[in-house]
Coordinates of C-alpha atoms (C1' of nucleotides) in Angstrom, one line a residue:
Chain B
X1206 CA 0.0 0.0 0.0
X1207 CA 1.4 3.3 -1.1
X1208 CA 0.5 6.9 -1.3
X1209 CA -1.0 6.5 -4.7
X1210 CA -3.3 3.8 -3.5
X1211 CA -4.4 6.1 -0.7
X1212 CA -5.3 8.7 -3.4
X1213 CA -7.3 6.2 -5.4
X1214 CA -9.2 5.1 -2.2
X1215 CA -10.0 8.7 -1.4
X1216 CA -11.1 9.4 -4.9
X1217 CA -13.5 6.4 -4.8
X1218 CA -14.8 7.3 -1.3
X1219 CA -15.5 10.9 -2.5
X1220 CA -17.1 9.5 -5.6
X1221 CA -19.7 7.7 -3.5
X1222 CA -21.0 11.2 -2.7
X1223 CA -20.5 13.2 -5.9
X1224 CA -18.7 13.5 -9.2
X1225 CA -15.2 14.6 -9.3
X1226 CA -13.8 16.4 -12.3
X1227 CA -10.7 15.3 -14.0
X1228 CA -8.9 18.2 -12.5
X1229 CA -10.1 17.2 -9.0
X1230 CA -8.8 13.7 -9.5
X1231 CA -5.4 15.0 -10.7
X1232 CA -5.2 17.3 -7.7
X1233 CA -5.9 14.4 -5.4
X1234 CA -3.4 12.2 -7.1
X1235 CA -0.8 14.9 -6.8
X1236 CA -1.3 15.1 -3.1
X1237 CA 1.1 13.2 -0.9
X1238 CA -0.4 10.9 1.7
X1239 CA 1.6 9.7 4.7
X1240 CA 0.7 6.1 5.5
X1241 CA 1.0 4.8 9.0
X1242 CA 0.2 1.4 10.5
X1243 CA -1.2 1.2 14.0
X1244 CA -1.4 -1.8 16.3
X1245 CA -4.7 -2.8 17.8
X1246 CA -5.5 -0.5 20.7
X1247 CA -3.0 2.2 19.9
X1248 CA -3.9 5.9 19.7
X1249 CA -4.1 7.5 16.3
X1250 CA -5.0 10.9 17.6
X1251 CA -5.4 12.3 21.1
X1252 CA -8.0 14.7 22.6
X1253 CA -6.8 18.2 23.4
X1254 CA -4.1 18.1 20.8
X1255 CA -4.1 20.1 17.5
X1256 CA -2.6 18.0 14.8
X1257 CA -1.5 19.7 11.6
X1258 CA -2.8 16.8 9.5
X1259 CA -6.0 14.8 9.2
X1260 CA -6.4 11.2 8.3
X1261 CA -8.7 8.6 6.8
X1262 CA -8.9 4.9 7.1
X1263 CA -7.2 2.7 4.6
X1264 CA -7.9 -0.6 6.3
X1265 CA -9.0 -1.9 9.7
X1266 CA -11.4 -0.5 12.2
X1267 CA -11.0 2.8 14.1
X1268 CA -13.1 4.5 16.6
X1269 CA -13.7 7.8 18.2
X1270 CA -13.8 7.9 22.0
X1271 CA -14.5 10.5 24.6
X1272 CA -12.7 10.0 27.9
X1273 CA -15.1 10.9 30.6
X1274 CA -14.0 12.9 33.7
X1275 CA -13.9 9.8 35.9
X1276 CA -12.0 7.8 33.4
X1277 CA -14.7 5.8 31.6
X1278 CA -14.6 6.0 27.9
X1279 CA -17.6 6.5 25.6
X1280 CA -17.5 5.5 22.0
X1281 CA -19.0 8.1 19.7
X1282 CA -18.1 6.7 16.3
X1283 CA -16.7 3.8 14.3
X1284 CA -14.8 4.1 11.1
X1285 CA -14.0 1.8 8.2
X1286 CA -12.1 2.0 4.9
X1287 CA -12.6 5.4 3.2
X1288 CA -13.9 7.2 6.3
X1289 CA -12.3 10.6 7.1
X1290 CA -11.8 10.4 10.8
X1291 CA -10.6 13.7 12.0
X1292 CA -11.2 16.4 9.5
X1293 CA -12.3 18.2 12.7
X1294 CA -8.6 18.9 13.5
X1295 CA -8.6 21.1 10.4
X1296 CA -11.5 23.2 11.7
X1297 CA -11.5 23.2 15.4
X1298 CA -9.2 24.6 18.1
X1299 CA -8.3 21.1 19.4
X1300 CA -9.7 17.6 19.2
X1301 CA -12.5 16.8 21.6
X1302 CA -11.9 13.1 21.4
X1303 CA -9.4 10.3 21.0
X1304 CA -9.1 8.3 17.8
X1305 CA -8.1 4.7 18.5
X1306 CA -7.3 1.6 16.4
X1307 CA -9.8 -1.1 17.3
X1308 CA -7.9 -3.6 15.1
X1309 CA -4.6 -3.3 13.3
X1310 CA -5.2 -0.2 11.1
X1311 CA -3.6 1.7 8.3
X1312 CA -4.3 5.4 8.1
X1313 CA -3.5 7.9 5.5
X1314 CA -2.6 11.4 6.6
X1315 CA -3.0 14.6 4.6
X1316 CA -1.4 17.8 5.8
X1317 CA -3.7 20.7 6.5
X1318 CA -1.8 22.8 4.0
X1319 CA -2.7 20.2 1.4
X1320 CA -6.3 20.2 2.5
X1321 CA -6.4 24.0 2.2
X1322 CA -5.0 23.6 -1.3
X1323 CA -7.5 20.9 -2.3
X1324 CA -10.6 22.7 -1.1
X1325 CA -9.9 25.5 -3.6
X1326 CA -11.9 23.2 -5.8
X1327 CA -15.5 23.8 -4.8
X1328 CA -16.3 20.2 -5.6
X1329 CA -13.7 18.7 -3.2
X1330 CA -14.6 21.4 -0.7
X1331 CA -18.3 20.3 -0.7
X1332 CA -17.5 16.6 -0.6
X1333 CA -15.1 16.9 2.3
X1334 CA -17.6 19.1 4.1
X1335 CA -20.2 16.5 3.3
X1336 CA -18.1 13.8 5.1
X1337 CA -18.4 15.7 8.3
X1338 CA -22.1 16.2 7.7
X1339 CA -22.8 12.5 7.1
X1340 CA -20.7 11.7 10.1
X1341 CA -22.8 14.1 12.2
X1342 CA -26.0 12.5 10.8
X1343 CA -24.8 9.1 12.0
X1344 CA -24.0 10.5 15.4
X1345 CA -27.5 11.9 15.6
X1346 CA -28.9 8.4 14.9
X1347 CA -26.6 6.9 17.5
X1348 CA -27.9 9.5 20.0
X1349 CA -31.5 8.8 19.1
X1350 CA -30.8 5.1 19.4
X1351 CA -29.1 5.5 22.7
X1352 CA -31.9 7.6 24.1
X1353 CA -34.8 5.5 22.9
X1354 CA -34.0 2.0 21.9
X1355 CA -33.6 -0.9 24.3
X1356 CA -30.5 -3.0 24.2
X1357 CA -31.3 -5.6 21.5
X1358 CA -32.8 -3.1 19.2
X1359 CA -29.8 -0.8 19.6
X1360 CA -27.6 -3.7 18.7
X1361 CA -29.8 -4.5 15.7
X1362 CA -29.7 -0.9 14.5
X1363 CA -25.9 -0.7 14.9
X1364 CA -25.4 -3.9 12.9
X1365 CA -27.7 -2.7 10.1
X1366 CA -25.8 0.5 9.9
X1367 CA -22.5 -1.2 9.9
X1368 CA -23.7 -3.6 7.3
X1369 CA -24.9 -0.9 4.9
X1370 CA -21.8 1.2 5.4
X1371 CA -19.4 -1.8 4.9
X1372 CA -21.4 -2.9 1.9
X1373 CA -20.9 0.5 0.3
X1374 CA -17.2 -0.1 0.6
X1375 CA -17.4 -3.6 -0.8
X1376 CA -16.7 -5.2 2.5
X1377 CA -19.7 -7.4 2.7
X1378 CA -20.1 -10.8 1.1
X1379 CA -23.1 -13.1 1.4
X1380 CA -24.6 -10.9 4.1
X1381 CA -21.5 -11.4 6.2
X1382 CA -19.0 -8.9 7.3
X1383 CA -15.9 -8.7 9.5
X1384 CA -16.3 -7.4 13.0
X1385 CA -13.2 -8.4 14.9
X1386 CA -14.3 -7.0 18.2
X1387 CA -15.0 -8.7 21.5
X1388 CA -18.5 -8.6 22.9
X1389 CA -17.3 -6.5 25.8
X1390 CA -15.9 -3.9 23.5
X1391 CA -18.9 -3.9 21.3
X1392 CA -20.9 -3.4 24.4
X1393 CA -18.9 -0.3 25.2
X1394 CA -19.6 1.0 21.7
X1395 CA -23.4 0.8 22.0
X1396 CA -23.4 1.6 25.8
X1397 CA -24.0 -1.8 27.3
X1398 CA -22.2 -3.9 29.9
X1399 CA -20.5 -7.0 28.6
X1400 CA -23.0 -9.3 30.2
X1401 CA -26.0 -7.6 28.8
X1402 CA -24.3 -7.3 25.4
X1403 CA -24.0 -11.1 25.5
X1404 CA -27.6 -11.6 26.3
X1405 CA -28.7 -9.2 23.6
X1406 CA -26.7 -11.1 21.1
X1407 CA -28.3 -14.3 22.2
X1408 CA -31.7 -12.8 21.8
X1409 CA -31.0 -12.0 18.2
X1410 CA -29.3 -15.3 17.6
X1411 CA -32.2 -17.3 19.0
X1412 CA -34.5 -15.8 16.4
X1413 CA -32.0 -16.5 13.6
X1414 CA -31.4 -12.8 12.8
X1415 CA -27.8 -13.0 13.6
X1416 CA -24.9 -15.4 13.3
X1417 CA -21.6 -14.6 14.7
X1418 CA -18.8 -17.0 14.1
X1419 CA -15.2 -16.0 14.8
X1420 CA -14.9 -12.5 13.6
X1421 CA -17.6 -12.7 11.0
X1422 CA -21.1 -11.5 11.6
X1423 CA -23.9 -12.6 9.3
X1424 CA -27.2 -10.9 9.5
X1425 CA -30.6 -11.3 8.0
X1426 CA -30.7 -7.6 7.0
X1427 CA -34.3 -7.2 6.0
X1428 CA -35.6 -8.8 9.1
X1429 CA -33.2 -7.0 11.4
X1430 CA -34.0 -3.7 9.8
X1431 CA -37.7 -4.4 10.2
X1432 CA -37.2 -5.3 13.8
X1433 CA -35.5 -2.1 14.9
X1434 CA -36.9 0.2 12.3
X1435 CA -33.7 0.8 10.5
X1436 CA -34.1 3.3 7.6
X1437 CA -30.8 4.0 5.8
X1438 CA -31.5 7.3 4.2
X1439 CA -29.5 9.2 6.9
X1440 CA -26.4 7.5 5.6
X1441 CA -26.7 9.5 2.4
X1442 CA -25.6 6.6 0.2
X1443 CA -28.4 6.8 -2.3
X1444 CA -26.0 7.1 -5.2
X1445 CA -25.1 3.6 -4.4
X1446 CA -28.6 2.3 -5.1
X1447 CA -29.2 1.4 -1.5
X1448 CA -32.8 1.0 -2.5
X1449 CA -34.7 1.1 0.8
X1450 CA -34.9 -1.4 3.6
X1451 CA -34.6 -4.5 1.6
X1452 CA -31.0 -3.6 0.9
X1453 CA -30.8 -5.0 -2.6
X1454 CA -27.8 -3.9 -4.6
X1455 CA -28.2 -3.1 -8.3
X1456 CA -25.2 -4.6 -9.8
Chain Y
X886 CA -36.1 42.8 13.1
X887 CA -35.1 43.1 9.5
X888 CA -32.7 41.4 7.0
X889 CA -29.9 43.7 7.9
X890 CA -30.1 42.8 11.6
X891 CA -29.9 39.2 10.6
X892 CA -26.7 39.9 8.7
X893 CA -25.3 41.7 11.8
X894 CA -26.2 38.8 14.0
X895 CA -24.6 36.3 11.6
X896 CA -21.5 38.4 11.4
X897 CA -21.2 38.5 15.2
X898 CA -21.8 34.7 15.5
X899 CA -19.2 34.0 12.9
X900 CA -16.8 36.4 14.7
X901 CA -17.0 34.2 17.8
X902 CA -15.0 31.7 15.8
X903 CA -12.7 33.7 13.6
X904 CA -11.9 37.1 12.1
X905 CA -13.9 38.2 9.1
X906 CA -12.3 40.6 6.6
X907 CA -14.0 43.8 5.5
X908 CA -14.9 42.1 2.3
X909 CA -16.5 39.2 4.0
X910 CA -18.6 41.4 6.1
X911 CA -19.7 43.3 3.1
X912 CA -20.6 40.1 1.3
X913 CA -22.7 39.1 4.3
X914 CA -24.4 42.4 4.5
X915 CA -25.2 42.2 0.8
X916 CA -26.9 38.9 1.3
X917 CA -30.6 38.9 1.7
X918 CA -32.2 37.0 4.6
X919 CA -35.7 36.0 4.7
X920 CA -37.1 36.2 8.2
X921 CA -39.9 34.1 9.4
X922 CA -41.6 33.8 12.7
X923 CA -42.8 30.4 14.0
X924 CA -45.2 29.7 16.8
X925 CA -44.2 27.4 19.7
X926 CA -44.4 23.8 18.5
X927 CA -44.5 24.4 14.8
X928 CA -42.1 22.8 12.3
X929 CA -39.3 24.9 10.8
X930 CA -38.0 22.1 8.6
X931 CA -39.1 18.5 8.0
X932 CA -37.2 15.3 7.7
X933 CA -37.0 13.8 4.2
X934 CA -37.3 17.1 2.5
X935 CA -34.6 18.9 0.6
X936 CA -35.0 22.6 1.2
X937 CA -33.2 25.0 -1.1
X938 CA -32.3 27.3 1.8
X939 CA -30.8 27.0 5.2
X940 CA -31.6 28.9 8.4
X941 CA -30.2 30.2 11.6
X942 CA -31.9 31.3 14.8
X943 CA -32.5 35.0 15.4
X944 CA -34.5 34.6 18.7
X945 CA -36.2 31.9 20.6
X946 CA -35.3 28.2 21.1
X947 CA -35.3 25.6 18.4
X948 CA -34.6 21.9 18.4
X949 CA -33.6 19.1 16.1
X950 CA -35.7 15.9 16.5
X951 CA -35.6 12.5 15.0
X952 CA -38.9 10.8 14.7
X953 CA -38.4 7.2 15.6
X954 CA -40.1 4.4 13.6
X955 CA -42.7 3.8 16.3
X956 CA -43.5 7.5 16.6
X957 CA -41.4 8.5 19.6
X958 CA -39.3 11.5 19.1
X959 CA -35.7 11.9 20.1
X960 CA -34.1 15.3 20.6
X961 CA -30.6 15.5 19.1
X962 CA -29.9 19.2 19.4
X963 CA -31.0 22.5 20.9
X964 CA -30.4 25.8 19.2
X965 CA -30.2 29.4 20.4
X966 CA -29.6 32.8 18.8
X967 CA -26.8 32.7 16.3
X968 CA -26.9 28.9 15.7
X969 CA -27.0 27.7 12.1
X970 CA -29.5 24.9 12.4
X971 CA -29.7 23.2 9.0
X972 CA -26.7 23.9 6.9
X973 CA -27.0 20.2 6.4
X974 CA -29.7 20.8 3.8
X975 CA -26.9 22.5 1.8
X976 CA -24.8 19.4 1.8
X977 CA -26.9 16.3 2.2
X978 CA -29.5 14.6 -0.1
X979 CA -32.3 15.3 2.3
X980 CA -32.8 16.2 6.0
X981 CA -32.5 13.4 8.4
X982 CA -34.4 15.2 11.2
X983 CA -37.1 17.7 11.9
X984 CA -36.4 21.2 13.1
X985 CA -39.0 22.4 15.5
X986 CA -39.7 25.7 17.4
X987 CA -39.7 25.0 21.1
X988 CA -40.7 28.6 21.9
X989 CA -41.8 31.3 19.6
X990 CA -38.9 31.6 17.2
X991 CA -37.6 33.9 14.5
X992 CA -35.4 32.3 11.9
X993 CA -33.4 33.8 9.1
X994 CA -33.2 31.9 5.9
X995 CA -30.4 32.1 3.3
X996 CA -30.8 30.5 -0.1
X997 CA -28.3 27.9 -1.1
X998 CA -27.3 29.9 -4.1
X999 CA -26.3 32.7 -1.7
X1000 CA -24.4 30.2 0.5
X1001 CA -22.6 28.9 -2.6
X1002 CA -21.6 32.5 -3.4
X1003 CA -20.6 33.3 0.2
X1004 CA -18.3 30.4 0.6
X1005 CA -16.2 31.6 -2.3
X1006 CA -14.5 33.4 0.6
X1007 CA -12.3 30.8 2.2
X1008 CA -12.8 32.5 5.6
X1009 CA -16.6 32.3 5.4
X1010 CA -16.3 28.8 4.0
X1011 CA -14.2 27.7 7.0
X1012 CA -16.4 29.4 9.5
X1013 CA -19.6 27.9 8.2
X1014 CA -17.9 24.6 8.0
X1015 CA -16.8 25.0 11.5
X1016 CA -20.4 25.6 12.7
X1017 CA -21.2 22.1 11.6
X1018 CA -18.1 20.7 13.2
X1019 CA -18.9 22.4 16.5
X1020 CA -22.5 21.2 16.3
X1021 CA -21.1 17.7 15.8
X1022 CA -18.8 18.0 18.8
X1023 CA -21.8 18.9 20.9
X1024 CA -23.6 15.9 19.6
X1025 CA -20.7 13.7 20.6
X1026 CA -20.9 15.0 24.1
X1027 CA -24.6 14.4 24.2
X1028 CA -24.0 10.9 23.1
X1029 CA -21.3 10.3 25.6
X1030 CA -23.5 11.8 28.3
X1031 CA -26.5 9.7 27.3
X1032 CA -24.4 6.5 27.3
X1033 CA -22.5 7.1 30.6
X1034 CA -24.0 9.6 32.9
X1035 CA -26.9 9.0 35.3
X1036 CA -29.9 11.2 35.1
X1037 CA -29.0 14.0 37.5
X1038 CA -25.5 14.3 36.1
X1039 CA -26.8 14.4 32.6
X1040 CA -29.1 17.2 33.6
X1041 CA -26.3 19.0 35.2
X1042 CA -24.1 18.6 32.1
X1043 CA -26.9 19.8 29.9
X1044 CA -27.4 22.9 32.0
X1045 CA -23.7 23.7 32.1
X1046 CA -23.5 23.5 28.3
X1047 CA -26.6 25.6 27.9
X1048 CA -25.2 28.1 30.3
X1049 CA -21.9 28.5 28.5
X1050 CA -23.5 28.7 25.1
X1051 CA -26.1 31.2 26.1
X1052 CA -23.4 33.3 27.9
X1053 CA -21.5 33.4 24.7
X1054 CA -24.5 35.0 23.1
X1055 CA -25.0 37.4 26.0
X1056 CA -28.1 35.6 27.1
X1057 CA -27.1 35.1 30.7
X1058 CA -27.3 37.5 33.6
X1059 CA -26.4 36.8 37.2
X1060 CA -26.0 33.1 36.5
X1061 CA -29.6 32.9 35.3
X1062 CA -30.9 32.2 31.9
X1063 CA -34.2 31.7 30.2
X1064 CA -35.4 28.1 29.7
X1065 CA -39.0 28.3 28.8
X1066 CA -39.6 24.5 28.6
X1067 CA -41.7 22.2 30.7
X1068 CA -40.0 19.6 32.7
X1069 CA -41.6 16.9 30.6
X1070 CA -40.1 18.4 27.4
X1071 CA -36.7 18.9 29.0
X1072 CA -36.9 15.2 30.0
X1073 CA -37.4 14.3 26.4
X1074 CA -34.4 16.4 25.5
X1075 CA -32.0 14.5 27.7
X1076 CA -33.8 11.2 27.5
X1077 CA -35.7 11.0 30.7
X1078 CA -39.4 10.4 31.7
X1079 CA -41.2 13.4 33.0
X1080 CA -41.4 11.9 36.5
X1081 CA -37.7 11.1 36.7
X1082 CA -36.8 14.5 35.3
X1083 CA -38.7 16.1 38.1
X1084 CA -36.9 14.0 40.7
X1085 CA -33.5 14.8 39.1
X1086 CA -34.3 18.5 39.3
X1087 CA -35.2 18.2 42.9
X1088 CA -32.0 16.4 43.6
X1089 CA -30.1 19.4 42.2
X1090 CA -32.4 21.8 43.9
X1091 CA -32.0 20.3 47.3
X1092 CA -28.2 20.7 47.2
X1093 CA -28.6 24.3 46.1
X1094 CA -27.0 23.9 42.7
X1095 CA -30.1 24.9 40.8
X1096 CA -32.9 27.3 41.1
X1097 CA -35.8 27.2 38.7
X1098 CA -38.4 29.9 39.0
X1099 CA -40.9 30.4 36.2
X1100 CA -38.9 30.2 33.0
X1101 CA -35.6 31.3 34.6
X1102 CA -32.9 28.8 35.6
X1103 CA -30.2 29.9 37.9
X1104 CA -27.3 27.6 38.4
X1105 CA -24.2 27.6 40.5
X1106 CA -22.0 26.9 37.5
X1107 CA -18.7 26.0 39.1
X1108 CA -20.2 23.5 41.5
X1109 CA -22.5 22.1 38.9
X1110 CA -19.5 21.7 36.5
X1111 CA -17.5 20.1 39.2
X1112 CA -20.3 17.7 40.0
X1113 CA -20.8 16.3 36.5
X1114 CA -17.3 16.9 35.2
X1115 CA -18.2 19.5 32.6
X1116 CA -15.3 20.7 30.6
X1117 CA -16.2 23.3 28.0
X1118 CA -13.4 23.1 25.5
X1119 CA -15.5 21.0 23.1
X1120 CA -17.7 24.0 22.6
X1121 CA -14.7 25.8 20.9
X1122 CA -15.5 29.1 22.4
X1123 CA -12.0 29.8 23.6
X1124 CA -11.9 33.1 21.7
X1125 CA -14.5 34.2 24.2
X1126 CA -12.1 33.8 27.1
X1127 CA -14.2 31.1 28.6
X1128 CA -11.3 30.3 30.8
X1129 CA -11.9 26.9 32.2
X1130 CA -14.4 25.4 34.4
X1131 CA -14.8 28.4 36.7
X1132 CA -16.5 30.2 33.9
X1133 CA -15.1 33.6 34.6
X1134 CA -15.4 36.1 31.9
X1135 CA -12.5 38.4 31.1
X1136 CA -14.3 41.7 30.3
Chain R
dC906 C1' 0.6 -27.7 30.8
dG907 C1' -0.7 -23.0 32.8
dG908 C1' -2.2 -18.4 31.9
dA909 C1' -4.6 -15.0 29.2
dT910 C1' -8.6 -13.7 26.9
dG911 C1' -13.3 -14.1 25.7
dT912 C1' -18.1 -16.2 26.3
dT913 C1' -21.8 -17.8 28.9
dT914 C1' -24.8 -18.3 32.9
dG915 C1' -26.8 -17.2 37.6
dA916 C1' -28.0 -14.1 41.4
dT917 C1' -28.9 -9.6 43.2
dG918 C1' -30.0 -4.8 43.2
dC919 C1' -30.5 -0.1 41.6
dG920 C1' -32.0 3.4 38.2
dC921 C1' -35.4 4.8 35.8
dG922 C1' -39.9 4.0 33.2
dT923 C1' -44.7 3.6 34.0
dC924 C1' -49.2 4.1 36.1
dA925 C1' -51.9 6.6 39.0
dA926 C1' -53.5 10.3 41.9
dG927 C1' -53.4 14.7 44.0
dG928 C1' -51.9 19.7 44.1
dT929 C1' -51.2 24.2 42.0
dA930 C1' -51.6 28.0 38.9
dA931 C1' -53.4 30.3 34.9
dG932 C1' -56.9 30.9 31.5
dT933 C1' -61.9 30.7 30.0
dG934 C1' -66.7 31.3 29.8
dG935 C1' -70.9 31.9 32.2
Chain C
dC565 C1' -67.0 36.2 40.8
dC566 C1' -67.0 31.3 40.6
dA567 C1' -67.1 26.7 38.1
dC568 C1' -64.5 24.4 34.9
dT569 C1' -60.7 23.3 32.0
dT570 C1' -56.0 22.8 30.8
dA571 C1' -51.2 22.6 31.6
dC572 C1' -47.8 21.6 34.6
dC573 C1' -45.5 20.0 38.9
dT574 C1' -45.1 16.6 42.6
dT575 C1' -45.4 12.3 45.1
dG576 C1' -46.2 7.2 45.8
dA577 C1' -46.1 2.4 44.3
dC578 C1' -44.5 -1.0 41.4
dG579 C1' -41.9 -3.5 38.0
dC580 C1' -38.6 -4.0 34.2
dG581 C1' -34.1 -3.4 32.0
dC582 C1' -29.8 -3.3 32.6
dA583 C1' -25.4 -3.0 35.7
dT584 C1' -22.7 -5.5 38.7
dC585 C1' -20.5 -9.3 41.1
dA586 C1' -19.2 -13.9 40.7
dA587 C1' -18.0 -18.2 38.7
dA588 C1' -18.0 -21.7 35.3
dC589 C1' -16.7 -22.8 30.6
dA590 C1' -14.3 -22.4 26.3
dT591 C1' -10.1 -21.1 23.2
dC592 C1' -5.9 -20.0 22.1
dC593 C1' -1.1 -19.7 22.9
dG594 C1' 3.5 -19.7 24.7

DNA sequence: CGGATGTTTGATGCGCGTCAAGGTAAGTGG
DNA sequence: CCACTTACCTTGACGCGCATCAAACATCCG
C-alpha cells in the first residue's frame, strides 16, 4: 500500500457522494499521503491536541472515543475504509476526542496545508464538508438510538448501519462482514455492559437474525431492519442504489 | 427585526469563531435574509425534504428531533440565537431530522445559491464549515452523556452546556438564563421520563445547585460543572475567554 | 501444561420507566 | 365572581431493564 493507493481510495470514497472532475482527481493524485500502521489498541490521535494533519482509514477499524472525567470511555463513532476520521482537526481549536485503532489499522494522513489547497476546488470542498455532515448524521442516529431503543434493538440498529456502510465499501459478502471485536468492546460501543451485550446477542441469535462465528457477523438484514426500524437514508448513500430497507444492490 | 439585523447577527456569530475581513462582512451584508416567525411547536423544517435554503436562529429556542419508527421522538440538538440549524440541507441529499420551534422563534433563511456565493471566501467557508463541526462535537458529548451519565449528572451537564452557550450569546445575567420549557419536554431532550426529570431536578435543587423559577434557571456553575465533570473546551468558544471550568469572563 | 482472553450463565440490586393520583396555577366562559 | 378546564408539577407504588458481582466454561497460545 502506497501513497498513490491512498489517493485512489480517497477518490473512490469521495465519488460515492458526488462526481469529481478530471482536474479534481489530478489534484488528489498529486497530493502526498503519509501512511501509517497502528497496532490494535493504539492511539491514532489524542483529545486536546491540535494535529496539523488529518487522516482517513485505509484498512482496519478505528473509533472515536471520549474519555469521561472519571476515566470511563464512551464510543462516539466507528470508522471503516474510506472514512475521514478527524477532519475536525482542520476546523476546530483542538480535538475533543481520541481516535483509536480497534484492530490493526492503516491510516493515510494529509497535511492541513494540502487540504487547504485541495478545497480550492468547490467540488472537493463540498465533498469533504459532506463527510463531516454525514458523520454528524450518523451521530444523531446513535444519539437517538441510545436515548430511545432498548439494548437488543440498539444492537440490531448498529449492525444494520455497519452492514450498509461496509457494503458501500465492498466489505460485505453473502450478508456477512468482518467485526473483529470482543463482545465486551462492542458493548462499550453501544453503551451496554459485557454481560448484557452477550444476552442481547443471544436474543438475536435465537430468532435467527444474527450469526456470529469467529470474527464474521452474518445478519438477515431485511428482518433485522424491520425489527429495529432501520431506515438507511440518513447515511446518504443513495447514489449507491441502496434501495430502501430490503438492501438489494443493483449490480 | 429586518434582514440587515440578521446579517449583523450572523457576522457576530461567525466572529465568535474567527476574524472576518471587511470584504467578508460586506458580502454578508449584501446577502438577503428571509425572516420568518414560528409559533411554539411548529415545524421549521421537515425530515426527508430537501429545502433550497438554510436557516439560523434569530431569537427563541429551536430543536432538532428525530422521529423514531414507532412515533417516539428523540431530541438531538437545541439551538439558540446565532446557531445555524440546518446547513446540512446544503450538503446532504435530504434532511434526516425535523427542526422544531420550542418557543416562539424567529429564523433567518439564506438561499443555497447565496451560500454557494458566500463560501467563495475561504474565511466564510471555513467558519460555516466550523459551525457544523462544533455542532457535531456537541452531539458527541450528548452521546457520551447519554451513554454514561446518570440522570442528574446528565441534567447538570446539559445545564452547564446551555449556560456557557447562552453566555457566549450574551443571554445570561447573574448566572440565570431563560429556559421556557416544561420539565416533561426537557426530559425528552435529555432522554428521561417526566417523572424522573422532576426527581432529578429536585436532587439538584436540594443541594442548592439549581434554582428554577418560572422560566428562569439559575445555576451555581462552578459547583455544577464540578459535579458532572463539565469541561467546556469541546464548545470551541476559547476566543470568548471562557477560561476553564470556573466560567469567569474576562471583560 | 498454565495463563490470558473471551463467552456464557446465575443471582442480586438499583435506576429509571410507567401508572396513578393529587396539588397548584393560569386561563376561559358563564 | 366562581365553576370548569387545561397545563404543569409533585409524590407514591410497582416493575422491568440493565449494571454488577461472581463463577463456570471455552479457546488460544506460549
